[in-house]
PDB file of C-alpha atoms in Angstrom:
ATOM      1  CA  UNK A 235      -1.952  71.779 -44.880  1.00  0.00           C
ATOM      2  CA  UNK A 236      -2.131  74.772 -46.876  1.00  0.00           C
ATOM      3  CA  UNK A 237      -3.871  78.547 -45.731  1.00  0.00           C
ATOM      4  CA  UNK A 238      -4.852  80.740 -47.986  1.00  0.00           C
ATOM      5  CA  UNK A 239      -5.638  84.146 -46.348  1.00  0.00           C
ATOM      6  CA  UNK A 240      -7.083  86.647 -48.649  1.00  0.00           C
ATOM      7  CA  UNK A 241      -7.796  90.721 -47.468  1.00  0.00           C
ATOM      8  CA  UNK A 242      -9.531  93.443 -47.704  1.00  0.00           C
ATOM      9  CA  UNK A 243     -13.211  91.342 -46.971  1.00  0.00           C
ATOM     10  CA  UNK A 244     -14.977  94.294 -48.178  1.00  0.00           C
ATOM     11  CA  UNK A 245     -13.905  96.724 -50.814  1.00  0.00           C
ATOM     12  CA  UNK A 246     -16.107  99.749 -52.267  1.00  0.00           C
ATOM     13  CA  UNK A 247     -14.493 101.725 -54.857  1.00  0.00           C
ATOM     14  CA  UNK A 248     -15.824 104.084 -57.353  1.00  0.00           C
ATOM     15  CA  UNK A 249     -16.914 103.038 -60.837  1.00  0.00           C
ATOM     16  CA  UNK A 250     -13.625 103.531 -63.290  1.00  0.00           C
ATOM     17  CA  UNK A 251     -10.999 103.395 -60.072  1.00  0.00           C
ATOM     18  CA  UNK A 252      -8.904 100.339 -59.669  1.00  0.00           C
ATOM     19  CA  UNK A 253      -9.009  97.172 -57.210  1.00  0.00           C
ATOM     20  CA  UNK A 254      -6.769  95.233 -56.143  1.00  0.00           C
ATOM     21  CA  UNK A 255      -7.306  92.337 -54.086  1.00  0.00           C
ATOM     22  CA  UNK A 256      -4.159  90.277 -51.924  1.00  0.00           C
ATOM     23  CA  UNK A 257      -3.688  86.741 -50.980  1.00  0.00           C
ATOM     24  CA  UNK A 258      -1.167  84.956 -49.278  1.00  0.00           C
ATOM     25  CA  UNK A 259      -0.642  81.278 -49.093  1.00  0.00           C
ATOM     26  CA  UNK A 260       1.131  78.818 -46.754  1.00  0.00           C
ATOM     27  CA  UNK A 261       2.336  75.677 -48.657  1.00  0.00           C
ATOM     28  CA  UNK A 262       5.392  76.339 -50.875  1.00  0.00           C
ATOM     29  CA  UNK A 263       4.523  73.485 -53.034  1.00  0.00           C
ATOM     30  CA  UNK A 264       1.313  75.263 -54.447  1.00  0.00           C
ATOM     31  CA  UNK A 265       2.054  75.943 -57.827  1.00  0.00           C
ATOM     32  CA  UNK A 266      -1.216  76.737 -59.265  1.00  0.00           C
ATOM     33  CA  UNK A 267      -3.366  79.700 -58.033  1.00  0.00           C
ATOM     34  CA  UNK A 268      -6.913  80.241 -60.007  1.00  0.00           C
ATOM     35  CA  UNK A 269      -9.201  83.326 -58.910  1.00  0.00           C
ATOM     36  CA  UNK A 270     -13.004  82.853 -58.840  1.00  0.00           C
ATOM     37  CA  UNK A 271     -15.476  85.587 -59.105  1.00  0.00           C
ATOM     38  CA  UNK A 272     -19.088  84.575 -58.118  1.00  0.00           C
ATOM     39  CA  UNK A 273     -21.963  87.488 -59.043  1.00  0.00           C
ATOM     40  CA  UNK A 274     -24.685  87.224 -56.432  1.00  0.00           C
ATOM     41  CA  UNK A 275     -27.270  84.262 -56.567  1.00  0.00           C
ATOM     42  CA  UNK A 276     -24.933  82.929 -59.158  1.00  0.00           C
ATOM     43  CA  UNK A 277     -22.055  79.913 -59.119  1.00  0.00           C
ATOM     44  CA  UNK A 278     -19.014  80.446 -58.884  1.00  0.00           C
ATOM     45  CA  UNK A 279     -16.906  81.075 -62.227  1.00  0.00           C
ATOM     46  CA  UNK A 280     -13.187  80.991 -62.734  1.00  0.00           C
ATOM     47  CA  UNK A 281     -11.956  84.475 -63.996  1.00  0.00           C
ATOM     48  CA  UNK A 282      -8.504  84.198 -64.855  1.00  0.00           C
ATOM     49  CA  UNK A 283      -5.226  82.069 -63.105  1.00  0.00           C
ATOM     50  CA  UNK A 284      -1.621  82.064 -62.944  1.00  0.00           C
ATOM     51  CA  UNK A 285       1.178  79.042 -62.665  1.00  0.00           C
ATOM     52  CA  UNK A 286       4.101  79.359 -60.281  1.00  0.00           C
ATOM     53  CA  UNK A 287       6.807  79.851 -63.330  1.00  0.00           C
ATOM     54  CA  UNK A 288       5.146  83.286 -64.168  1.00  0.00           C
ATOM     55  CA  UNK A 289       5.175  86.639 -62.130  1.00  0.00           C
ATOM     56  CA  UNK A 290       2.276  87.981 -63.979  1.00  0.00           C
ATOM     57  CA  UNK A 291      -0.722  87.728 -66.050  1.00  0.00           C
ATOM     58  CA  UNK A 292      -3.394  90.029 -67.649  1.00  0.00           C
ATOM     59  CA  UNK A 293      -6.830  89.426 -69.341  1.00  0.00           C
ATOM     60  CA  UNK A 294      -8.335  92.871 -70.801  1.00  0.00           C
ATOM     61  CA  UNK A 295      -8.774  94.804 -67.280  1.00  0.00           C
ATOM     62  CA  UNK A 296      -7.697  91.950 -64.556  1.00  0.00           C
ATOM     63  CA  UNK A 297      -4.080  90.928 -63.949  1.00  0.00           C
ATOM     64  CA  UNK A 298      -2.670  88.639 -61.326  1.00  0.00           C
ATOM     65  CA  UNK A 299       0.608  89.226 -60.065  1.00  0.00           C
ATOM     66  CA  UNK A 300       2.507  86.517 -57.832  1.00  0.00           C
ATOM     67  CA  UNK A 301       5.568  86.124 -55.814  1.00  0.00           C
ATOM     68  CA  UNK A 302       6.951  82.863 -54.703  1.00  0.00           C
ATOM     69  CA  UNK A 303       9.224  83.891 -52.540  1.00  0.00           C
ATOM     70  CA  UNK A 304       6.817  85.609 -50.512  1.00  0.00           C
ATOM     71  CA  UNK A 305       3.904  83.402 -51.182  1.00  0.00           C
ATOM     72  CA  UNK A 306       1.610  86.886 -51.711  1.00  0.00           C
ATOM     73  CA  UNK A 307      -0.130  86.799 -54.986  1.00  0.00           C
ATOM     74  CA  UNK A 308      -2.614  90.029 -56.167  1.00  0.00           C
ATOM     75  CA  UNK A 309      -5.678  90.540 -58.735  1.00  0.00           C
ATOM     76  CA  UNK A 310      -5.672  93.787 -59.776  1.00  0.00           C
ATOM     77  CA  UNK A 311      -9.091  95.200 -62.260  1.00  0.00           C
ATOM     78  CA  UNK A 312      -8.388  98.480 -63.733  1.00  0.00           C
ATOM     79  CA  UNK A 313     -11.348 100.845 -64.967  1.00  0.00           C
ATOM     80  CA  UNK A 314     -14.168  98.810 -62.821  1.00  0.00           C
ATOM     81  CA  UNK A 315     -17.357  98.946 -63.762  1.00  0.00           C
ATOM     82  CA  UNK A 316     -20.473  97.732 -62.179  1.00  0.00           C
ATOM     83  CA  UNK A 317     -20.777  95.015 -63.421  1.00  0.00           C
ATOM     84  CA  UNK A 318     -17.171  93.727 -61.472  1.00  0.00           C
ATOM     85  CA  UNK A 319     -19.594  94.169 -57.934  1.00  0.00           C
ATOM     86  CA  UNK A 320     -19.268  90.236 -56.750  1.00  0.00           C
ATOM     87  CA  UNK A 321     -17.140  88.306 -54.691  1.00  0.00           C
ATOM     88  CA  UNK A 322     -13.978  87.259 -55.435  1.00  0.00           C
ATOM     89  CA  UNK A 323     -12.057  83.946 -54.042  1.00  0.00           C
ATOM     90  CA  UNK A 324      -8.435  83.463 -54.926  1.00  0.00           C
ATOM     91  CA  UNK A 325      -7.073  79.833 -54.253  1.00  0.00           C
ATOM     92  CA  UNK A 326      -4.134  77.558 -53.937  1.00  0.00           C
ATOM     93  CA  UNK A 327      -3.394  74.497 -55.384  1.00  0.00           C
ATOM     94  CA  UNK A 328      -1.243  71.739 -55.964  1.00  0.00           C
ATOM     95  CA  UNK A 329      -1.459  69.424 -59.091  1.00  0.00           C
ATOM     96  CA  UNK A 330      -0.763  66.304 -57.626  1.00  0.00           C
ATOM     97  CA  UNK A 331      -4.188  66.764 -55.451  1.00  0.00           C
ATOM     98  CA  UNK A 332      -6.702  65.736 -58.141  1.00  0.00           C
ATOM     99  CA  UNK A 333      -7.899  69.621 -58.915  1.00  0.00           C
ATOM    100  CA  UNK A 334      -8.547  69.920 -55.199  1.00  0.00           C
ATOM    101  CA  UNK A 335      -7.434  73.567 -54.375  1.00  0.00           C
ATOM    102  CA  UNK A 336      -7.668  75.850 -50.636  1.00  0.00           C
ATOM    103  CA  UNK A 337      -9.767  78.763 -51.468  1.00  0.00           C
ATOM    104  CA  UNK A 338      -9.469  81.994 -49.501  1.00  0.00           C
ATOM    105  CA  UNK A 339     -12.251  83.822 -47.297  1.00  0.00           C
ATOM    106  CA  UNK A 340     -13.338  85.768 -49.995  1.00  0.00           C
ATOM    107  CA  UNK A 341     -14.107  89.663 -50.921  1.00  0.00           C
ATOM    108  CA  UNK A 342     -16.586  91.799 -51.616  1.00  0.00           C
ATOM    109  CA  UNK A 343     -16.323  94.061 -54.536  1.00  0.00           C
ATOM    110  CA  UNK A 344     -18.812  97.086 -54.514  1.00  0.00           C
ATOM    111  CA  UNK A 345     -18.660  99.218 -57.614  1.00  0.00           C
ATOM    112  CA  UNK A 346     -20.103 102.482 -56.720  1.00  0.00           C
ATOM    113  CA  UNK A 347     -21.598 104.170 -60.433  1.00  0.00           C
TER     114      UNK A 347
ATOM    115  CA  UNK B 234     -20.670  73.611 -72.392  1.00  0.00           C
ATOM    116  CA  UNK B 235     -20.080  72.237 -68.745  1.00  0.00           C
ATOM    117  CA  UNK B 236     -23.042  71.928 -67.101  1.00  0.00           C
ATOM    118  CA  UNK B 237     -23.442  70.759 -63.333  1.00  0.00           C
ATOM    119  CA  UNK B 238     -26.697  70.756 -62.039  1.00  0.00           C
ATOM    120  CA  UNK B 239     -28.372  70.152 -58.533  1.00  0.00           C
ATOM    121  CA  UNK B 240     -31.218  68.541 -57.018  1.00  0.00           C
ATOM    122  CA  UNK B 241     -32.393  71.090 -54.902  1.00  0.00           C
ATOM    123  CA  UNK B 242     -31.987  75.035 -55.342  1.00  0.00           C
ATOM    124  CA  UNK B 243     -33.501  75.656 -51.600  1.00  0.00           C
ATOM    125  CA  UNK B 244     -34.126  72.553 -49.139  1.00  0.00           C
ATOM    126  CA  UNK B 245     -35.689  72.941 -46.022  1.00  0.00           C
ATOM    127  CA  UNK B 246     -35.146  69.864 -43.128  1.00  0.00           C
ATOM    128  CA  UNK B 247     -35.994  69.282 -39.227  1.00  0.00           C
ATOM    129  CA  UNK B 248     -33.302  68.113 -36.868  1.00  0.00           C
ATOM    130  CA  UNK B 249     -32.931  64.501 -37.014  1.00  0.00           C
ATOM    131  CA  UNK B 250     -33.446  63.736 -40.800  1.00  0.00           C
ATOM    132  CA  UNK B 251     -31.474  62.377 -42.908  1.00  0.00           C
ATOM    133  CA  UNK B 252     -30.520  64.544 -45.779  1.00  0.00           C
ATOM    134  CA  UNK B 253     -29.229  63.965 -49.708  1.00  0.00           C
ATOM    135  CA  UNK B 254     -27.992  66.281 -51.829  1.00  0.00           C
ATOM    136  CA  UNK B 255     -26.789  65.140 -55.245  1.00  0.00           C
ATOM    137  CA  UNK B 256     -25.670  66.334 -58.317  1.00  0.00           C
ATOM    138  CA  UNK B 257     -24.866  65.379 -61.671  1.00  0.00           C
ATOM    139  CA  UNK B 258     -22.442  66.593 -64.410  1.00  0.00           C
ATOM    140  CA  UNK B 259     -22.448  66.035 -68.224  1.00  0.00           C
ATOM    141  CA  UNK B 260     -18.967  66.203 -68.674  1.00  0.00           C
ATOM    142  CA  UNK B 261     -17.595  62.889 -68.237  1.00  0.00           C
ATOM    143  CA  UNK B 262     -15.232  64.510 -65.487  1.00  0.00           C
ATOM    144  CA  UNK B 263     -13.121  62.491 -63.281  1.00  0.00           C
ATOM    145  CA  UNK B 264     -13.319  64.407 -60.268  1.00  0.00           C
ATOM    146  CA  UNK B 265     -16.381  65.965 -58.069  1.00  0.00           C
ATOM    147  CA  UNK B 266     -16.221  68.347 -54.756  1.00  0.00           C
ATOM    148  CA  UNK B 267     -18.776  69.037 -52.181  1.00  0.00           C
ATOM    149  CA  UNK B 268     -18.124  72.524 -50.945  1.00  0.00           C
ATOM    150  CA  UNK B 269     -20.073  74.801 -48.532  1.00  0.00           C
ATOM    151  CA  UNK B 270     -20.078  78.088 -48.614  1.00  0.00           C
ATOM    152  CA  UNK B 271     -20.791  80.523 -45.302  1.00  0.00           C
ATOM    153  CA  UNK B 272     -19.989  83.989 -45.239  1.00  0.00           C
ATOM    154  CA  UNK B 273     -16.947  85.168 -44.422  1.00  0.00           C
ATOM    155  CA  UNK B 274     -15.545  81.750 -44.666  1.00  0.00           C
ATOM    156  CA  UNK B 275     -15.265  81.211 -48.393  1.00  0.00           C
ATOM    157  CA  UNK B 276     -16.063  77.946 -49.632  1.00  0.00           C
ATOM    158  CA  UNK B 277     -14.619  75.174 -47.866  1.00  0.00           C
ATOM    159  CA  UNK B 278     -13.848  71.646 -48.941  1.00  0.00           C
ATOM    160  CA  UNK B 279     -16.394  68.539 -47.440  1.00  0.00           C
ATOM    161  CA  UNK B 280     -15.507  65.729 -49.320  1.00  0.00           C
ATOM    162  CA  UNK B 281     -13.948  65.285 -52.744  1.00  0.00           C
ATOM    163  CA  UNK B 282     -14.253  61.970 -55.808  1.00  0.00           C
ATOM    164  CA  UNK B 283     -11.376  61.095 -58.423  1.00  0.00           C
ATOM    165  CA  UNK B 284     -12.864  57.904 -59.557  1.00  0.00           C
ATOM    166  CA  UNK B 285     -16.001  56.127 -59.279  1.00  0.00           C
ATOM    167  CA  UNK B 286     -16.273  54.680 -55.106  1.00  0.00           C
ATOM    168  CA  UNK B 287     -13.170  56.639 -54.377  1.00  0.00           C
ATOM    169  CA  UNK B 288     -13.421  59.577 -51.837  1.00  0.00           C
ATOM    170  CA  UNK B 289     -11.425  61.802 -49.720  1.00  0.00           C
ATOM    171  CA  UNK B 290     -12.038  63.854 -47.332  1.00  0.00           C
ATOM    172  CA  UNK B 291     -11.969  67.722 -47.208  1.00  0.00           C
ATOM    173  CA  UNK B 292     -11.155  70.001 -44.617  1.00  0.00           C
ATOM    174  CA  UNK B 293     -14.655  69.752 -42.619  1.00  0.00           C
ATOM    175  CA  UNK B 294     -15.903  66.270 -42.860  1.00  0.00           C
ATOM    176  CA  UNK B 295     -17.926  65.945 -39.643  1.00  0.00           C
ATOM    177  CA  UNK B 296     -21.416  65.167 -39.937  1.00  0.00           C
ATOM    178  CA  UNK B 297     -21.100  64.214 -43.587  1.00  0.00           C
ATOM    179  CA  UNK B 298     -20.785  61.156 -45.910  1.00  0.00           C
ATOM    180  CA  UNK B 299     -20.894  60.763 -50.228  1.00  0.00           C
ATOM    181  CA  UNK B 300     -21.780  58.335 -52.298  1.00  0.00           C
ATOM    182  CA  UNK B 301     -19.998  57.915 -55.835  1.00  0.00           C
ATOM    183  CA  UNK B 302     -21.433  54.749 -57.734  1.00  0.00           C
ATOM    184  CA  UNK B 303     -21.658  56.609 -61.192  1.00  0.00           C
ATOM    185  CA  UNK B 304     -18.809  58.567 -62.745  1.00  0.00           C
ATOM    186  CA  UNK B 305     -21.802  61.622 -63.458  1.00  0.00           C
ATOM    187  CA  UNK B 306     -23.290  61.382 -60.078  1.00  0.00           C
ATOM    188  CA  UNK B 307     -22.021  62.404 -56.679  1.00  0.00           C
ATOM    189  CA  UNK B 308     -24.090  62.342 -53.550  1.00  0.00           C
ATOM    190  CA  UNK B 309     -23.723  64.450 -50.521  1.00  0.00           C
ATOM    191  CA  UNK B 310     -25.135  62.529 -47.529  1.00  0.00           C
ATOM    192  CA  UNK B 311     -26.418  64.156 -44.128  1.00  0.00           C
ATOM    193  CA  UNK B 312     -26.554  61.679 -41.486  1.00  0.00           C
ATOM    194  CA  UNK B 313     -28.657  63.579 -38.625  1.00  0.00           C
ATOM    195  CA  UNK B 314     -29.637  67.026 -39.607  1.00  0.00           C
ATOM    196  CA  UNK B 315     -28.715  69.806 -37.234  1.00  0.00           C
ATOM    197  CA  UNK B 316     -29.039  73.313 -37.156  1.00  0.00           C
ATOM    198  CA  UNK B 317     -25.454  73.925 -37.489  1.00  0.00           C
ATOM    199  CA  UNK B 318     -25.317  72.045 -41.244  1.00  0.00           C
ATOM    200  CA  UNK B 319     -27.717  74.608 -42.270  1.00  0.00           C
ATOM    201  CA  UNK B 320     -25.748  76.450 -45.507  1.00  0.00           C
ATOM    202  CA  UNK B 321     -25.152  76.694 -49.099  1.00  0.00           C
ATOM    203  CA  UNK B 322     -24.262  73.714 -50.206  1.00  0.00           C
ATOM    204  CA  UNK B 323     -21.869  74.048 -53.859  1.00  0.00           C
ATOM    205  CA  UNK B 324     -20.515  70.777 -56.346  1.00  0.00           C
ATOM    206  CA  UNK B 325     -18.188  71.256 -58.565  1.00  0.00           C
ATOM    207  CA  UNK B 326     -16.262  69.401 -61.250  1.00  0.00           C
ATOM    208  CA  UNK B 327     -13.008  69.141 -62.945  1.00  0.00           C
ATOM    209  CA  UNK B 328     -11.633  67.042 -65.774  1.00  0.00           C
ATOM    210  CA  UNK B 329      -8.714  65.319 -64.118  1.00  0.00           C
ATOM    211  CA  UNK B 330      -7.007  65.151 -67.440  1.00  0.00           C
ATOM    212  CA  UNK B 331      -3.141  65.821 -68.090  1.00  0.00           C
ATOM    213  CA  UNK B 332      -0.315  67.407 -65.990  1.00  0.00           C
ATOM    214  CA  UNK B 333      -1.796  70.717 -65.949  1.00  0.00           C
ATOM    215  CA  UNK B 334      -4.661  71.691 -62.798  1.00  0.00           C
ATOM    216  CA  UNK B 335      -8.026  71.723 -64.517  1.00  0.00           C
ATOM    217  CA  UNK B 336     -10.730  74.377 -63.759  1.00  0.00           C
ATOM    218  CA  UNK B 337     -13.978  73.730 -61.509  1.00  0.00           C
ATOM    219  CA  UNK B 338     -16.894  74.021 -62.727  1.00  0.00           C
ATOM    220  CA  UNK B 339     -19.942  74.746 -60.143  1.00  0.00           C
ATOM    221  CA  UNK B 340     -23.169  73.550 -60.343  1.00  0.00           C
ATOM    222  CA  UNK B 341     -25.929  76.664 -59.118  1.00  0.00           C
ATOM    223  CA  UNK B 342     -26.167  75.520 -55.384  1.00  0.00           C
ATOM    224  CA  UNK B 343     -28.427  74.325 -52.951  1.00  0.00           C
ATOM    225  CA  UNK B 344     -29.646  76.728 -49.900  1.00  0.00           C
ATOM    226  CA  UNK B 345     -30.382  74.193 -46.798  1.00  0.00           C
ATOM    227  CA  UNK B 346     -31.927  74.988 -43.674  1.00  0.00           C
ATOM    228  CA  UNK B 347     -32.044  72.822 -40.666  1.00  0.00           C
ATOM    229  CA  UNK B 348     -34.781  73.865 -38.582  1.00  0.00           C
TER     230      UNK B 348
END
């Protein structure tokens, strides 16, 4: 089944320095990778995704970048701010599985004011 | 706006009992998900619904069962308590609809402890 490994676990950077965040996945059939951001006590909330027939995407300050061919994809957040401190889960999925996607481990995201 | 809700923000249980967890959505989605969520393990995938009394199981099934007799309502089940099951416990929702993966929605969690 698919693995979705996801690094650094922790990351502290200072407030209006950039993040980036990496993932790799297994399964080659994954076509659909969504990231998650979930502020402490708080749900989970999707943030921004990408499909397998793009290499990149950007929303304001956050991009995801993906490669098929090596199965790494990236969420990058430029000019952080405090208010980016939460963890982040990037995931893998495949449509045929009824929404069901393989989230990774997770990181930490410390903005430091 | 979505909204999935949950019995129980914080749930406290000995050894032994037996445990439910439910939650509802307002959404008329087709499909539900039981996560839990430990740190440094992400959230991980108990059991998932597509349809009413259909259910698959996730990646860590043990220990668990769910119930799905209305489309809105989707019951976690805990057997026998034990220590180990002690978590945060996330649902989630998606539409099901079209070609196209559909976002989750979460519902705000339930903190059990298994003493």
């Amino acid at each position: 089944g698919e693995n979705v490994e996801q690094h650094p676990s922790t990351l502290s950077v200072q407030e209006g320095d950039s993040a980036v965040i990496k993932c790799t996945y297994s399964d080659s059939a994954s076509n659909y990778f969504p990231w998650y951001k979930q502020e402490l006590g708080k749900r989970p909330q999707l943030i921004i995704d990408i499909r397998s027939n793009v290499g990149e995407k950007k929303d304001q300050r956050i991009a995801v970048t993906l490669n098929k061919t090596a199965k790494h994809f990236s969420l990058h957040i430029t000019e952080t701010q405090p208010e980016d401190s939460a963890v982040y889960f990037c995931a893998a999925s495949m449509k045929t599985s009824y929404d069901k996607v393989i989230f990774g481990p997770g990181t930490s995201l410390s903005v430091i004011p | 706006d979505v909204k999935v809700t949950q019995s129980s923000r914080y749930l406290v249980k000995r050894t032994g009992e037996k445990v439910f967890l439910e939650c509802v959505q307002d959404m008329d989605h087709e499909n539900m998900f039981w996560y839990r969520q430990d740190p440094g393990l992400g959230l991980r995938l108990i059991y998932f619904s597509y349809d009413v009394k259909m259910k698959e199981k996730g990646d860590i099934p043990e220990g668990y069962s769910v119930s799905r007799e209305k489309k809105e309502r989707f019951s976690l089940i805990l057997e026998s308590a034990s220590t180990n099951q002690t978590s945060m416990y996330l649902c989630a929702s998606s539409s099901g609809a079209g070609p196209i993966y559909n976002e989750q929605f979460f519902g705000p969690g339930t903190r059990l402890t298994v003493l």
